Tab-separated table of C-alpha atoms in Angstrom:
chain	number	residue	atom	x	y	z
A	1	MET	CA	33.988	12.913	-8.952
A	2	VAL	CA	33.102	15.482	-11.531
A	3	ALA	CA	32.627	19.086	-9.876
A	4	SER	CA	31.293	21.264	-13.175
A	5	TYR	CA	27.816	21.085	-12.240
A	6	SER	CA	26.446	24.492	-13.273
A	7	VAL	CA	23.533	25.798	-11.110
A	8	GLN	CA	20.519	25.005	-13.880
A	9	ASP	CA	22.263	21.541	-13.719
A	10	ILE	CA	21.824	21.658	-9.778
A	11	ARG	CA	18.363	22.860	-9.818
A	12	ALA	CA	17.324	20.359	-12.715
A	13	LEU	CA	18.320	17.333	-10.343
A	14	VAL	CA	16.732	18.873	-6.902
A	15	GLU	CA	13.444	19.449	-8.633
A	16	ALA	CA	13.729	15.908	-10.196
A	17	GLY	CA	14.238	14.690	-6.764
A	18	ILE	CA	11.067	16.544	-5.756
A	19	ALA	CA	9.623	15.071	-8.727
A	20	LEU	CA	10.099	11.565	-7.842
A	21	THR	CA	9.340	11.563	-4.657
A	22	SER	CA	5.444	12.414	-5.584
A	23	GLU	CA	5.042	8.617	-6.933
A	24	LEU	CA	4.312	6.265	-5.321
A	25	SER	CA	4.123	2.878	-7.894
A	26	LEU	CA	7.632	2.054	-9.200
A	27	ASP	CA	6.534	2.689	-12.496
A	28	GLY	CA	5.919	5.745	-11.910
A	29	ILE	CA	9.482	6.740	-10.041
A	30	LEU	CA	11.082	4.666	-12.801
A	31	GLN	CA	9.299	6.286	-15.828
A	32	LYS	CA	10.126	9.957	-14.515
A	33	LEU	CA	13.684	8.805	-13.976
A	34	VAL	CA	14.279	7.773	-17.341
A	35	ASP	CA	12.708	10.938	-18.810
A	36	VAL	CA	14.857	13.169	-16.332
A	37	ALA	CA	17.910	10.885	-17.300
A	38	ARG	CA	17.771	11.256	-21.014
A	39	VAL	CA	16.927	15.529	-20.602
A	40	GLN	CA	19.384	16.104	-18.201
A	41	VAL	CA	22.481	14.443	-20.710
A	42	GLY	CA	20.834	15.451	-23.844
A	43	ALA	CA	20.246	11.822	-24.983
A	44	ARG	CA	17.660	10.885	-27.584
A	45	PHE	CA	17.595	7.394	-25.896
A	46	ALA	CA	16.497	6.310	-22.115
A	47	ALA	CA	15.761	3.199	-20.470
A	48	ILE	CA	16.170	1.437	-16.821
A	49	SER	CA	15.904	-2.158	-16.222
A	50	VAL	CA	14.972	-3.933	-13.022
A	51	LEU	CA	16.005	-7.949	-12.118
A	52	ASP	CA	14.233	-10.092	-9.877
A	53	GLN	CA	16.022	-12.504	-7.272
A	54	ASN	CA	16.432	-14.866	-9.723
A	55	GLY	CA	18.724	-12.025	-11.756
A	56	ASP	CA	16.334	-11.947	-14.533
A	57	ILE	CA	15.205	-8.791	-16.245
A	58	THR	CA	11.556	-8.005	-14.530
A	59	LEU	CA	10.794	-4.606	-15.288
A	60	PHE	CA	12.182	-2.698	-18.289
A	61	VAL	CA	10.850	1.206	-18.614
A	62	THR	CA	11.989	3.252	-21.762
A	63	SER	CA	12.130	6.916	-22.552
A	64	GLY	CA	11.556	8.387	-26.439
A	65	ILE	CA	10.408	5.088	-27.641
A	66	THR	CA	7.062	5.730	-28.342
A	67	ASP	CA	4.260	2.802	-27.635
A	68	GLU	CA	4.090	1.452	-31.247
A	69	GLU	CA	7.708	1.144	-31.635
A	70	ARG	CA	8.049	-1.261	-28.620
A	71	ALA	CA	5.364	-3.292	-29.199
A	72	LYS	CA	7.089	-3.304	-32.819
A	73	ILE	CA	10.253	-4.525	-30.749
A	74	GLY	CA	8.935	-7.353	-29.302
A	75	HIS	CA	9.580	-8.715	-25.832
A	76	ILE	CA	11.882	-6.732	-23.020
A	77	PRO	CA	15.238	-7.587	-23.289
A	78	TYR	CA	16.865	-10.540	-21.493
A	79	GLY	CA	19.952	-9.397	-20.249
A	80	ARG	CA	22.707	-9.891	-23.023
A	81	GLY	CA	25.489	-8.763	-25.168
A	82	LEU	CA	26.039	-5.135	-23.775
A	83	LEU	CA	23.491	-4.860	-21.815
A	84	GLY	CA	24.541	-8.238	-19.642
A	85	VAL	CA	28.109	-6.637	-19.706
A	86	LEU	CA	26.711	-3.939	-17.122
A	87	LEU	CA	24.565	-6.608	-15.589
A	88	SER	CA	27.438	-8.715	-14.910
A	89	GLU	CA	30.471	-6.863	-14.350
A	90	GLY	CA	28.968	-3.991	-12.416
A	91	THR	CA	30.821	-1.005	-13.593
A	92	SER	CA	30.012	1.946	-16.354
A	93	LEU	CA	30.317	1.763	-19.514
A	94	ARG	CA	30.526	4.894	-22.098
A	95	LEU	CA	31.179	3.814	-26.167
A	96	ALA	CA	31.261	6.716	-29.378
A	97	ASP	CA	29.443	3.443	-31.257
A	98	MET	CA	28.153	0.160	-30.102
A	99	ALA	CA	28.831	-1.241	-32.800
A	100	LYS	CA	32.179	-1.347	-32.706
A	101	ASP	CA	32.298	-2.902	-29.188
A	102	PRO	CA	32.676	-6.755	-29.967
A	103	ARG	CA	31.005	-7.889	-26.670
A	104	SER	CA	27.974	-6.146	-28.866
A	105	GLY	CA	24.756	-8.296	-29.891
A	106	GLY	CA	23.070	-6.015	-31.898
A	107	PHE	CA	19.680	-5.078	-31.912
A	108	PRO	CA	16.598	-7.315	-32.990
A	109	PRO	CA	14.242	-6.573	-35.555
A	110	ASN	CA	12.354	-3.264	-35.431
A	111	HIS	CA	14.538	-2.003	-33.067
A	112	PRO	CA	15.610	1.920	-33.789
A	113	PRO	CA	19.123	2.694	-34.778
A	114	MET	CA	21.479	3.223	-31.425
A	115	LYS	CA	25.061	4.785	-31.474
A	116	SER	CA	26.729	6.145	-28.614
A	117	LEU	CA	26.327	4.716	-24.808
A	118	LEU	CA	26.120	5.556	-21.482
A	119	GLY	CA	25.413	2.896	-18.837
A	120	VAL	CA	25.658	2.359	-15.495
A	121	PRO	CA	24.858	-0.361	-12.597
A	122	VAL	CA	21.450	0.662	-10.603
A	123	VAL	CA	22.801	-1.249	-7.298
A	124	SER	CA	21.268	-1.368	-3.515
A	125	ARG	CA	23.523	-2.989	-0.255
A	126	GLY	CA	26.530	-4.229	-3.249
A	127	VAL	CA	24.039	-6.064	-5.184
A	128	ILE	CA	23.664	-5.161	-8.909
A	129	ILE	CA	19.320	-4.875	-8.848
A	130	GLY	CA	19.445	-3.133	-12.851
A	131	ASN	CA	20.552	-0.818	-14.843
A	132	LEU	CA	19.966	2.588	-16.381
A	133	TYR	CA	21.193	3.281	-19.832
A	134	LEU	CA	21.071	5.906	-22.369
A	135	THR	CA	22.033	5.762	-25.982
A	136	ASP	CA	22.050	8.720	-29.296
A	137	LYS	CA	24.021	11.861	-27.187
A	138	GLN	CA	22.711	14.691	-29.438
A	139	GLN	CA	24.952	17.114	-30.735
A	140	ASN	CA	28.589	15.115	-29.970
A	141	GLU	CA	29.723	11.876	-30.727
A	142	ALA	CA	29.957	10.776	-27.143
A	143	PHE	CA	28.976	10.822	-23.798
A	144	ASP	CA	31.230	12.246	-21.332
A	145	GLU	CA	32.062	12.343	-17.640
A	146	ARG	CA	29.352	15.099	-16.642
A	147	ASP	CA	27.031	12.336	-18.152
A	148	GLU	CA	27.990	9.872	-16.016
A	149	GLU	CA	28.113	11.525	-12.851
A	150	ILE	CA	24.386	12.482	-13.686
A	151	VAL	CA	23.223	9.217	-14.793
A	152	ARG	CA	25.085	7.653	-11.539
A	153	LEU	CA	23.368	10.062	-8.987
A	154	LEU	CA	20.143	9.315	-10.908
A	155	ALA	CA	20.977	5.504	-10.804
A	156	THR	CA	21.161	5.855	-7.101
A	157	GLN	CA	17.935	7.197	-6.876
A	158	ALA	CA	16.442	4.268	-8.708
A	159	ALA	CA	18.067	2.002	-6.182
A	160	ALA	CA	16.485	3.688	-3.511
A	161	ALA	CA	13.148	3.593	-4.813
A	162	THR	CA	13.298	-0.070	-5.799
A	163	GLU	CA	14.253	-0.548	-2.646
A	164	THR	CA	11.875	1.278	-0.724
A	165	SER	CA	8.772	-0.023	-3.344
A	166	ARG	CA	10.121	-3.657	-2.155
A	167	LEU	CA	10.059	-3.131	1.525
A	168	ARG	CA	6.304	-1.913	0.797
A	169	GLU	CA	5.703	-4.630	-0.819
A	170	GLN	CA	6.644	-7.308	1.545
A	171	LEU	CA	4.930	-4.668	4.784
A	172	GLU	CA	1.500	-4.678	2.995
A	173	SER	CA	2.192	-8.791	2.331
A	174	LEU	CA	2.780	-8.660	6.486
A	175	ALA	CA	-0.562	-6.606	7.029
A	176	ARG	CA	-2.848	-9.000	4.637
A	177	LEU	CA	-1.729	-11.920	6.453
A	178	HIS	CA	-2.188	-10.154	10.365
A	179	GLU	CA	-5.632	-9.125	8.562
A	180	ARG	CA	-6.525	-12.877	7.249
A	181	GLU	CA	-5.387	-14.001	10.865
A	182	ARG	CA	-7.447	-11.336	12.831
A	183	ILE	CA	-10.375	-12.207	10.571
A	184	ALA	CA	-9.523	-16.151	11.664
A	185	MET	CA	-9.884	-15.529	15.304
A	186	ASP	CA	-13.130	-13.267	15.253
A	187	LEU	CA	-14.382	-16.051	13.221
A	188	HIS	CA	-14.003	-18.776	15.764
A	189	ASP	CA	-14.628	-16.337	18.873
A	190	GLY	CA	-17.664	-15.395	17.229
A	191	VAL	CA	-19.329	-16.892	14.300
A	192	ILE	CA	-18.389	-20.428	14.374
A	193	GLN	CA	-19.442	-20.487	17.862
A	194	THR	CA	-23.073	-19.107	16.878
A	195	VAL	CA	-22.868	-21.288	14.440
A	196	TYR	CA	-21.853	-24.317	16.580
A	197	ALA	CA	-24.625	-23.290	19.028
A	198	VAL	CA	-27.244	-22.790	16.707
A	199	THR	CA	-26.315	-26.979	15.758
A	200	LEU	CA	-26.713	-28.018	19.134
A	201	HIS	CA	-30.304	-26.426	19.340
A	202	LEU	CA	-31.534	-27.863	16.260
A	203	GLU	CA	-30.312	-31.164	17.097
A	204	ASP	CA	-32.156	-30.646	20.538
A	205	ALA	CA	-35.450	-29.705	18.678
A	206	ALA	CA	-34.934	-32.614	16.282
A	207	GLU	CA	-35.424	-35.184	19.316
A	208	ARG	CA	-38.135	-32.972	21.124
A	209	VAL	CA	-40.239	-32.231	18.186
A	210	SER	CA	-42.442	-35.903	17.887
A	211	HIS	CA	-43.280	-35.469	21.564
A	212	ALA	CA	-43.303	-31.905	22.814
A	213	PRO	CA	-43.840	-29.970	18.995
A	214	ALA	CA	-44.815	-26.618	21.402
A	215	GLU	CA	-41.643	-26.702	22.333
A	216	VAL	CA	-39.919	-26.691	19.458
A	217	ARG	CA	-40.893	-23.079	17.570
A	218	PRO	CA	-39.139	-20.599	20.021
A	219	VAL	CA	-36.410	-23.066	19.584
A	220	LEU	CA	-36.920	-22.859	15.722
A	221	ASP	CA	-37.147	-18.950	16.509
A	222	ARG	CA	-34.024	-18.225	18.418
A	223	SER	CA	-31.880	-20.497	15.895
A	224	ILE	CA	-33.399	-17.886	12.913
A	225	GLU	CA	-32.294	-15.235	14.416
A	226	ASN	CA	-29.015	-16.256	15.449
A	227	LEU	CA	-28.469	-17.328	11.235
A	228	HIS	CA	-29.603	-13.649	11.033
A	229	GLU	CA	-26.569	-12.031	13.178
A	230	VAL	CA	-24.131	-15.040	11.706
A	231	ILE	CA	-25.075	-13.533	8.184
A	232	LYS	CA	-24.396	-9.554	9.358
A	233	ASP	CA	-21.242	-10.570	10.755
A	234	ILE	CA	-20.071	-12.466	7.132
A	235	ARG	CA	-20.903	-9.526	5.338
A	236	SER	CA	-19.003	-7.531	7.964
A	237	TYR	CA	-16.113	-9.469	7.259
A	238	ILE	CA	-16.863	-9.377	3.459
A	239	PHE	CA	-16.589	-5.662	3.354
A	240	ASP	CA	-13.805	-5.671	5.690
A	241	LEU	CA	-11.943	-7.089	2.990
A	242	ARG	CA	-12.706	-4.400	0.580
A	243	ALA	CA	-10.183	-2.184	1.703
A	244	GLN	CA	-6.699	-3.655	0.244
A	245	VAL	CA	-3.442	-2.247	2.174
A	246	SER	CA	-2.595	-0.794	-1.072
A	247	GLN	CA	-5.601	0.779	-1.235
A	248	VAL	CA	-5.696	3.241	1.640
A	249	GLU	CA	-4.048	6.091	-0.089
A	250	ASP	CA	-6.677	8.294	0.690
A	251	LEU	CA	-7.223	7.905	4.400
A	252	PRO	CA	-10.121	10.367	4.443
A	253	GLY	CA	-11.490	8.078	1.090
A	254	ALA	CA	-11.269	5.317	3.136
A	255	ILE	CA	-12.964	5.899	5.723
A	256	ARG	CA	-15.465	7.534	4.516
A	257	GLU	CA	-16.345	4.209	2.561
A	258	LEU	CA	-16.140	2.054	6.202
A	259	ALA	CA	-18.710	5.254	7.515
A	260	GLU	CA	-21.165	4.071	4.300
A	261	THR	CA	-20.634	0.658	4.711
A	262	LEU	CA	-21.480	1.097	8.016
A	263	ARG	CA	-24.826	2.995	7.552
A	264	VAL	CA	-26.070	0.592	4.821
A	265	ASN	CA	-25.414	-2.203	6.470
A	266	THR	CA	-26.551	-1.176	9.762
A	267	LEU	CA	-29.182	1.921	9.247
A	268	MET	CA	-27.137	3.184	11.918
A	269	ASP	CA	-26.920	7.525	11.915
A	270	VAL	CA	-23.074	8.033	10.942
A	271	ARG	CA	-21.946	11.207	10.854
A	272	VAL	CA	-18.122	11.651	9.444
A	273	GLU	CA	-16.294	14.869	9.881
A	274	ILE	CA	-12.861	14.873	8.650
A	275	ASP	CA	-9.831	17.600	8.246
A	276	GLU	CA	-8.899	16.862	4.798
A	277	ARG	CA	-4.743	18.304	6.058
A	278	VAL	CA	-4.370	14.624	7.409
A	279	LYS	CA	-3.483	13.595	3.592
A	280	THR	CA	-0.103	15.834	3.803
A	281	LEU	CA	0.933	14.853	7.200
A	282	LEU	CA	0.712	10.841	7.068
A	283	GLN	CA	3.285	8.381	6.017
A	284	HIS	CA	1.782	5.511	4.041
A	285	GLU	CA	2.212	3.221	7.290
A	286	GLN	CA	0.314	5.698	9.362
A	287	ALA	CA	-2.461	6.151	7.159
A	288	LEU	CA	-3.035	2.664	6.912
A	289	GLY	CA	-2.804	2.242	10.725
A	290	LEU	CA	-5.252	4.572	11.400
A	291	PHE	CA	-7.373	2.915	8.764
A	292	HIS	CA	-7.573	-0.544	10.862
A	293	ILE	CA	-8.049	0.972	13.954
A	294	ALA	CA	-11.516	2.910	12.574
A	295	GLN	CA	-11.897	-0.274	11.385
A	296	GLU	CA	-12.082	-2.323	14.104
A	297	ALA	CA	-13.204	0.203	16.327
A	298	LEU	CA	-16.592	0.261	13.959
A	299	ASN	CA	-16.935	-3.619	14.066
A	300	ASN	CA	-17.366	-3.515	17.495
A	301	VAL	CA	-19.602	-0.876	17.264
A	302	SER	CA	-21.974	-2.594	14.892
A	303	LYS	CA	-21.148	-6.356	16.253
A	304	HIS	CA	-21.495	-5.432	20.469
A	305	SER	CA	-22.551	-1.894	20.671
A	306	GLN	CA	-26.630	-1.684	20.322
A	307	ALA	CA	-25.786	1.836	19.270
A	308	THR	CA	-28.325	3.623	16.742
A	309	ALA	CA	-25.767	6.855	16.004
A	310	VAL	CA	-22.127	6.741	15.476
A	311	SER	CA	-19.628	9.445	14.749
A	312	ILE	CA	-16.386	9.467	13.496
A	313	GLY	CA	-13.399	12.315	13.320
A	314	LEU	CA	-10.747	13.185	11.918
A	315	ALA	CA	-8.501	16.372	12.765
A	316	VAL	CA	-5.165	18.252	13.102
A	317	ALA	CA	-4.432	19.560	16.156
A	318	ASN	CA	-1.038	20.665	17.879
A	319	GLY	CA	0.938	18.472	15.214
A	320	ALA	CA	-0.987	15.406	15.740
A	321	VAL	CA	-3.346	13.960	13.897
A	322	ASN	CA	-7.279	13.025	16.123
A	323	LEU	CA	-9.077	9.740	15.391
A	324	ASN	CA	-11.979	9.544	17.208
A	325	VAL	CA	-15.016	7.398	17.123
A	326	THR	CA	-17.614	7.487	19.564
A	327	ASP	CA	-21.441	5.648	19.885
A	328	ASN	CA	-24.122	5.985	21.924
A	329	GLY	CA	-24.547	2.268	22.586
A	330	SER	CA	-24.692	-0.040	25.357
A	331	GLY	CA	-20.920	0.872	26.812
A	332	PHE	CA	-18.788	-1.506	28.960
A	333	GLU	CA	-16.865	-1.528	31.787
A	334	TYR	CA	-13.284	-1.051	30.658
A	335	GLY	CA	-11.614	-4.196	31.502
A	336	SER	CA	-14.403	-6.554	31.742
A	337	THR	CA	-14.885	-7.067	28.049
A	338	SER	CA	-15.425	-11.010	27.029
A	339	GLY	CA	-15.302	-12.481	23.147
A	340	ALA	CA	-14.112	-10.967	20.216
A	341	GLU	CA	-14.697	-7.878	21.639
A	342	ARG	CA	-12.212	-8.357	23.695
A	343	HIS	CA	-10.133	-9.370	20.808
A	344	GLY	CA	-10.605	-5.841	18.772
A	345	LEU	CA	-9.655	-3.592	21.602
A	346	ARG	CA	-6.225	-5.319	21.836
A	347	ASN	CA	-6.012	-4.885	18.086
A	348	ILE	CA	-6.680	-1.995	18.134
A	349	ASN	CA	-4.249	-0.834	21.567
A	350	ASP	CA	-1.816	-3.304	19.716
A	351	ARG	CA	-1.749	-1.290	16.206
A	352	ALA	CA	-1.891	2.215	18.748
A	353	ARG	CA	1.516	0.722	20.454
A	354	GLY	CA	3.363	-0.188	16.929
A	355	MET	CA	2.473	3.362	15.671
A	356	GLY	CA	3.818	5.630	19.148
A	357	ALA	CA	-0.038	7.184	19.483
A	358	ARG	CA	-1.448	7.555	22.149
A	359	LEU	CA	-4.794	5.621	22.694
A	360	SER	CA	-7.694	6.169	25.422
A	361	ILE	CA	-10.975	4.537	25.598
A	362	GLU	CA	-13.673	5.459	27.419
A	363	SER	CA	-17.011	3.584	28.518
A	364	LYS	CA	-19.505	3.100	30.727
A	365	PRO	CA	-22.656	0.733	30.859
A	366	GLY	CA	-25.307	2.229	29.441
A	367	ALA	CA	-23.307	5.781	28.332
A	368	GLY	CA	-21.517	4.517	25.035
A	369	THR	CA	-17.968	4.100	24.046
A	370	LEU	CA	-15.231	6.737	22.562
A	371	VAL	CA	-12.061	5.386	21.215
A	372	ALA	CA	-9.482	8.115	20.636
A	373	VAL	CA	-6.166	8.037	18.904
A	374	GLU	CA	-3.883	11.210	19.038
A	375	LEU	CA	-0.949	10.179	16.925
A	376	PRO	CA	2.557	12.587	16.478
A	377	THR	CA	2.952	13.392	12.694
A	378	VAL	CA	5.692	15.068	10.757
A	379	ARG	CA	4.780	16.758	7.338
A	380	ARG	CA	5.872	14.724	4.590
A	381	LYS	CA	8.805	16.046	2.317
A	382	GLY	CA	6.955	17.513	-1.118
A	383	ARG	CA	3.765	18.142	0.378
A	384	GLY	CA	2.241	21.515	1.549
A	385	LYS	CA	4.209	24.156	3.025
């Protein structure tokens, strides 16, 4: 391992690592990474490729080439020639002149001329998932061992970022599946049963309309009222789906959107008090979990509480983020709920337990309900003091 790093080299690599952690999208991380790599080794061009599960290049990020130049080149590389050597052999490659290597396949039309090459594989858990390469060493004929070691370190960061992004996508997919299952169960517990009951009432009314028409009107009125409730519930489910998993990057903003949706659909007095410091304290999965707990609690308020006012608090205290949802509704004896309301409380409890949070639910008939979640947190690296 090369040990001739200067203080400036180490500082630049540390700053690069901090900059990478500030990005959430894989495209953004890889763009910063190739920009840093190009500057650190003094190259004119840099690029990184990422493979899909079939071994095909699915993402190709460049530095040193304008968008217009990329458009003229056309399709991203297919992974042949020297690029294919890096992807298949999994070893570093340093060449003073690419054209002199018999494995070189040349460049497509409109590709800028390139001479020297430094390429390293991007490896995760023993599997090649891409490569990072730089061309045209400036002020020197070829890249050296120091350059290779720096690019290897950056390739390791690229591998970690790629795998983290893929894991996040899997988690988000599972979360979306869970939400679909939850909504399906709620629809079965609430909406479908109500529609079925309305159908029975209307069938009964149809049988009685000829011989007892006076008895039919109350049945129709009740059916209309129930259908209005069904419409209200369906609108609530539709609004639930608006906040997709990937959009809960700003928990305070997402909570405010939930509050506004509740206010518009129920005309309740909805009050929100949020400490913006939660943005620096929560990991993505923690923010997502608290969002869904708030969403579930507000769904219960909307559908079951008969409340006229609700308050939502998101505060920071004693190394924890505290979420409170309080309403002035009808309340209930905790443990004696039924149907969809019980299912909602079970979802809240499961989410809190899964995050390692403390959950408290306080309610009495006629005295409203408080749902309180206390989530111990660790300050995210690179954010805040």
